mmCIF file of C-alpha atoms in Angstrom:
data_model
loop_
_atom_site.group_PDB
_atom_site.id
_atom_site.type_symbol
_atom_site.label_atom_id
_atom_site.label_comp_id
_atom_site.label_asym_id
_atom_site.label_seq_id
_atom_site.Cartn_x
_atom_site.Cartn_y
_atom_site.Cartn_z
ATOM 1 C CA MET A 1 125.891 122.824 98.679
ATOM 2 C CA SER A 2 124.192 124.720 95.853
ATOM 3 C CA MET A 3 121.594 123.450 93.440
ATOM 4 C CA PRO A 4 122.642 122.992 89.825
ATOM 5 C CA GLU A 5 121.151 125.507 87.402
ATOM 6 C CA SER A 6 119.313 122.782 85.462
ATOM 7 C CA ALA A 7 117.414 121.530 88.537
ATOM 8 C CA PRO A 8 113.661 122.191 88.325
ATOM 9 C CA ARG A 9 112.310 124.624 90.866
ATOM 10 C CA ILE A 10 108.925 124.215 92.463
ATOM 11 C CA THR A 11 106.908 127.402 92.391
ATOM 12 C CA SER A 12 103.441 128.144 93.624
ATOM 13 C CA THR A 13 100.692 128.678 91.057
ATOM 14 C CA ARG A 14 98.401 130.382 93.561
ATOM 15 C CA SER A 15 97.504 133.967 92.943
ATOM 16 C CA THR A 16 98.327 136.577 95.559
ATOM 17 C CA SER A 17 95.295 138.726 94.753
ATOM 18 C CA GLY A 18 92.508 139.049 97.294
ATOM 19 C CA THR A 19 89.870 137.331 95.135
ATOM 20 C CA SER A 20 91.617 133.969 94.852
ATOM 21 C CA GLY A 21 90.357 132.824 98.264
ATOM 22 C CA THR A 22 86.745 133.534 97.327
ATOM 23 C CA VAL A 23 87.009 131.810 93.964
ATOM 24 C CA GLY A 24 88.764 128.842 95.589
ATOM 25 C CA THR A 25 86.068 128.537 98.257
ATOM 26 C CA VAL A 26 83.235 128.747 95.727
ATOM 27 C CA GLY A 27 85.022 126.223 93.532
ATOM 28 C CA MET A 28 85.413 123.779 96.407
ATOM 29 C CA VAL A 29 81.753 124.154 97.363
ATOM 30 C CA LEU A 30 80.693 123.514 93.762
ATOM 31 C CA ARG A 31 82.967 120.492 93.570
ATOM 32 C CA GLY A 32 81.516 119.193 96.836
ATOM 33 C CA VAL A 33 77.982 119.589 95.466
ATOM 34 C CA ALA A 34 78.985 117.845 92.227
ATOM 35 C CA CYS A 35 80.481 114.996 94.257
ATOM 36 C CA ALA A 36 77.256 114.763 96.290
ATOM 37 C CA VAL A 37 75.299 114.446 93.035
ATOM 38 C CA LEU A 38 77.760 111.745 91.961
ATOM 39 C CA GLY A 39 77.104 109.933 95.253
ATOM 40 C CA ILE A 40 73.353 110.134 94.665
ATOM 41 C CA VAL A 41 73.672 108.727 91.140
ATOM 42 C CA VAL A 42 76.002 105.915 92.256
ATOM 43 C CA GLY A 43 73.674 105.100 95.162
ATOM 44 C CA VAL A 44 70.568 104.921 92.958
ATOM 45 C CA VAL A 45 72.202 102.861 90.209
ATOM 46 C CA GLY A 46 73.948 100.564 92.690
ATOM 47 C CA THR A 47 70.775 100.021 94.709
ATOM 48 C CA VAL A 48 68.888 98.987 91.597
ATOM 49 C CA ALA A 49 71.717 96.819 90.238
ATOM 50 C CA HIS A 50 73.112 95.184 93.390
ATOM 51 C CA ARG A 51 70.679 92.259 93.271
ATOM 52 C CA ALA A 52 71.620 91.145 89.741
ATOM 53 C CA SER A 53 73.227 87.712 89.706
ATOM 54 C CA MET A 54 74.292 84.919 87.391
ATOM 55 C CA LEU A 55 73.999 81.148 87.577
ATOM 56 C CA ASP A 56 70.804 81.133 89.647
ATOM 57 C CA GLY A 57 72.124 83.526 92.251
ATOM 58 C CA ALA A 58 75.498 81.848 92.760
ATOM 59 C CA VAL A 59 77.534 84.770 91.400
ATOM 60 C CA PRO A 60 76.447 88.227 92.681
ATOM 61 C CA VAL A 61 77.688 90.159 89.648
ATOM 62 C CA GLY A 62 75.521 93.202 90.358
ATOM 63 C CA LEU A 63 76.797 93.521 93.926
ATOM 64 C CA VAL A 64 80.446 93.216 92.908
ATOM 65 C CA LEU A 65 80.073 95.756 90.097
ATOM 66 C CA ALA A 66 78.088 98.147 92.294
ATOM 67 C CA LEU A 67 80.754 98.040 95.020
ATOM 68 C CA LEU A 68 83.511 98.573 92.448
ATOM 69 C CA VAL A 69 81.651 101.653 91.196
ATOM 70 C CA VAL A 70 81.338 102.928 94.788
ATOM 71 C CA LEU A 71 85.093 102.516 95.256
ATOM 72 C CA SER A 72 86.093 104.072 91.930
ATOM 73 C CA ALA A 73 83.705 107.021 92.317
ATOM 74 C CA GLY A 74 85.043 107.601 95.836
ATOM 75 C CA VAL A 75 88.599 107.681 94.505
ATOM 76 C CA LEU A 76 87.468 110.083 91.777
ATOM 77 C CA ALA A 77 85.777 112.380 94.294
ATOM 78 C CA ARG A 78 88.809 112.438 96.592
ATOM 79 C CA ALA A 79 91.276 113.000 93.757
ATOM 80 C CA TRP A 80 89.182 115.758 92.172
ATOM 81 C CA ALA A 81 87.980 117.693 95.215
ATOM 82 C CA GLY A 82 89.962 116.366 98.165
ATOM 83 C CA PHE A 83 88.402 115.364 101.447
ATOM 84 C CA PRO A 84 85.430 117.801 101.147
ATOM 85 C CA GLY A 85 84.544 116.166 97.822
ATOM 86 C CA LEU A 86 84.740 112.707 99.358
ATOM 87 C CA ALA A 87 82.560 113.880 102.239
ATOM 88 C CA GLY A 88 79.970 115.226 99.792
ATOM 89 C CA TYR A 89 80.094 111.973 97.830
ATOM 90 C CA GLY A 90 79.732 109.863 100.972
ATOM 91 C CA ILE A 91 76.830 111.924 102.303
ATOM 92 C CA GLY A 92 75.016 111.766 98.963
ATOM 93 C CA TRP A 93 75.552 108.008 98.724
ATOM 94 C CA VAL A 94 74.468 107.265 102.302
ATOM 95 C CA VAL A 95 71.348 109.443 102.140
ATOM 96 C CA VAL A 96 70.056 107.947 98.905
ATOM 97 C CA VAL A 97 70.839 104.340 99.886
ATOM 98 C CA GLN A 98 69.100 104.783 103.234
ATOM 99 C CA LEU A 99 66.072 106.392 101.601
ATOM 100 C CA LEU A 100 65.848 103.613 99.022
ATOM 101 C CA SER A 101 66.079 100.970 101.739
ATOM 102 C CA LEU A 102 62.750 102.104 103.184
ATOM 103 C CA GLN A 103 59.497 100.430 102.240
ATOM 104 C CA GLY A 104 57.804 102.041 99.237
ATOM 105 C CA PRO A 105 54.148 103.093 99.004
ATOM 106 C CA GLY A 106 53.141 99.740 97.486
ATOM 107 C CA GLY A 107 55.120 97.764 100.052
ATOM 108 C CA ASP A 108 58.083 97.156 97.739
ATOM 109 C CA VAL A 109 61.616 97.117 99.129
ATOM 110 C CA LEU A 110 64.700 97.696 96.954
ATOM 111 C CA ILE A 111 67.141 96.586 99.661
ATOM 112 C CA PRO A 112 65.659 93.615 101.493
ATOM 113 C CA GLY A 113 66.902 92.370 104.847
ATOM 114 C CA GLN A 114 69.056 89.695 103.237
ATOM 115 C CA ALA A 115 72.797 89.161 103.071
ATOM 116 C CA VAL A 116 73.118 90.834 99.671
ATOM 117 C CA GLY A 117 71.366 93.954 100.981
ATOM 118 C CA TYR A 118 73.515 94.144 104.089
ATOM 119 C CA VAL A 119 76.704 93.667 102.057
ATOM 120 C CA TRP A 120 75.572 96.487 99.735
ATOM 121 C CA ILE A 121 74.878 98.927 102.573
ATOM 122 C CA TYR A 122 77.789 98.134 104.896
ATOM 123 C CA GLY A 123 80.244 97.243 102.135
ATOM 124 C CA GLY A 124 79.676 100.615 100.474
ATOM 125 C CA LEU A 125 80.178 102.400 103.788
ATOM 126 C CA VAL A 126 83.420 100.526 104.387
ATOM 127 C CA LEU A 127 84.704 101.326 100.891
ATOM 128 C CA VAL A 128 84.027 105.052 101.335
ATOM 129 C CA ALA A 129 85.848 104.882 104.677
ATOM 130 C CA VAL A 130 88.787 103.053 103.065
ATOM 131 C CA VAL A 131 89.135 105.849 100.508
ATOM 132 C CA ALA A 132 88.935 108.419 103.312
ATOM 133 C CA PHE A 133 91.816 106.791 105.200
ATOM 134 C CA CYS A 134 94.119 106.363 102.202
ATOM 135 C CA PRO A 135 97.207 108.603 102.258
ATOM 136 C CA ARG A 136 96.792 112.070 100.767
ATOM 137 C CA SER A 137 99.843 111.525 98.554
ATOM 138 C CA TRP A 138 97.965 108.875 96.552
ATOM 139 C CA PHE A 139 95.614 111.579 95.285
ATOM 140 C CA SER A 140 98.161 114.345 94.704
ATOM 141 C CA ASP A 141 99.750 115.486 91.453
ATOM 142 C CA ARG A 142 102.941 116.410 93.271
ATOM 143 C CA PRO A 143 105.788 113.903 93.031
ATOM 144 C CA VAL A 144 106.565 112.079 96.230
ATOM 145 C CA ARG A 145 110.194 112.107 97.242
ATOM 146 C CA GLY A 146 110.923 109.401 99.729
ATOM 147 C CA PRO A 147 114.065 108.370 101.608
ATOM 148 C CA ALA A 148 115.551 106.707 98.497
ATOM 149 C CA HIS A 149 115.504 110.040 96.654
ATOM 150 C CA ARG A 150 117.220 111.838 99.523
ATOM 151 C CA ARG A 151 119.867 109.152 99.708
ATOM 152 C CA SER A 152 120.629 109.307 95.976
ATOM 153 C CA ALA A 153 120.708 113.123 96.093
ATOM 154 C CA ALA A 154 123.158 112.952 98.990
ATOM 155 C CA LEU A 155 125.363 110.504 97.079
ATOM 156 C CA GLU A 156 125.354 112.780 94.038
ATOM 157 C CA GLY A 157 126.308 115.708 96.252
ATOM 158 C CA THR A 158 129.306 113.841 97.664
ATOM 159 C CA ALA A 159 130.408 112.739 94.194
ATOM 160 C CA GLU A 160 130.579 116.362 93.004
ATOM 161 C CA ARG A 161 133.034 117.376 95.761
#
């Protein structure tokens, strides 16, 4: 069975020159560093904002928004730089949140040993892990062709005979 002439062909956009591997490696390292900086920023802002609440503490708006930002930034890091970017983001986030959970020089604590603090720390870790275990195809620009596509292509092939 031959492919029709109008069918799109998938071609590689990678260069075959010897420098493409070096540029690709440097680019991935820079993306990983940028994702680590993103993790640091999200960790600092989320740590400061996670205790904000409404209705006398009944609605933890700051915690919900901070965890949504952790999730969305993790998806961004994985989609932009792949798993190395997500790893850089996760390391940056964990390091800054752990550092900010320590007691300050004046005795102040940004993440107290209360439920909201534990949900911020462990909830953020879980969300980064959830993004890490999502299928790679969710973050790819390539179209996914599942069993339904193969079946319809097979039916079209039999109809042409």
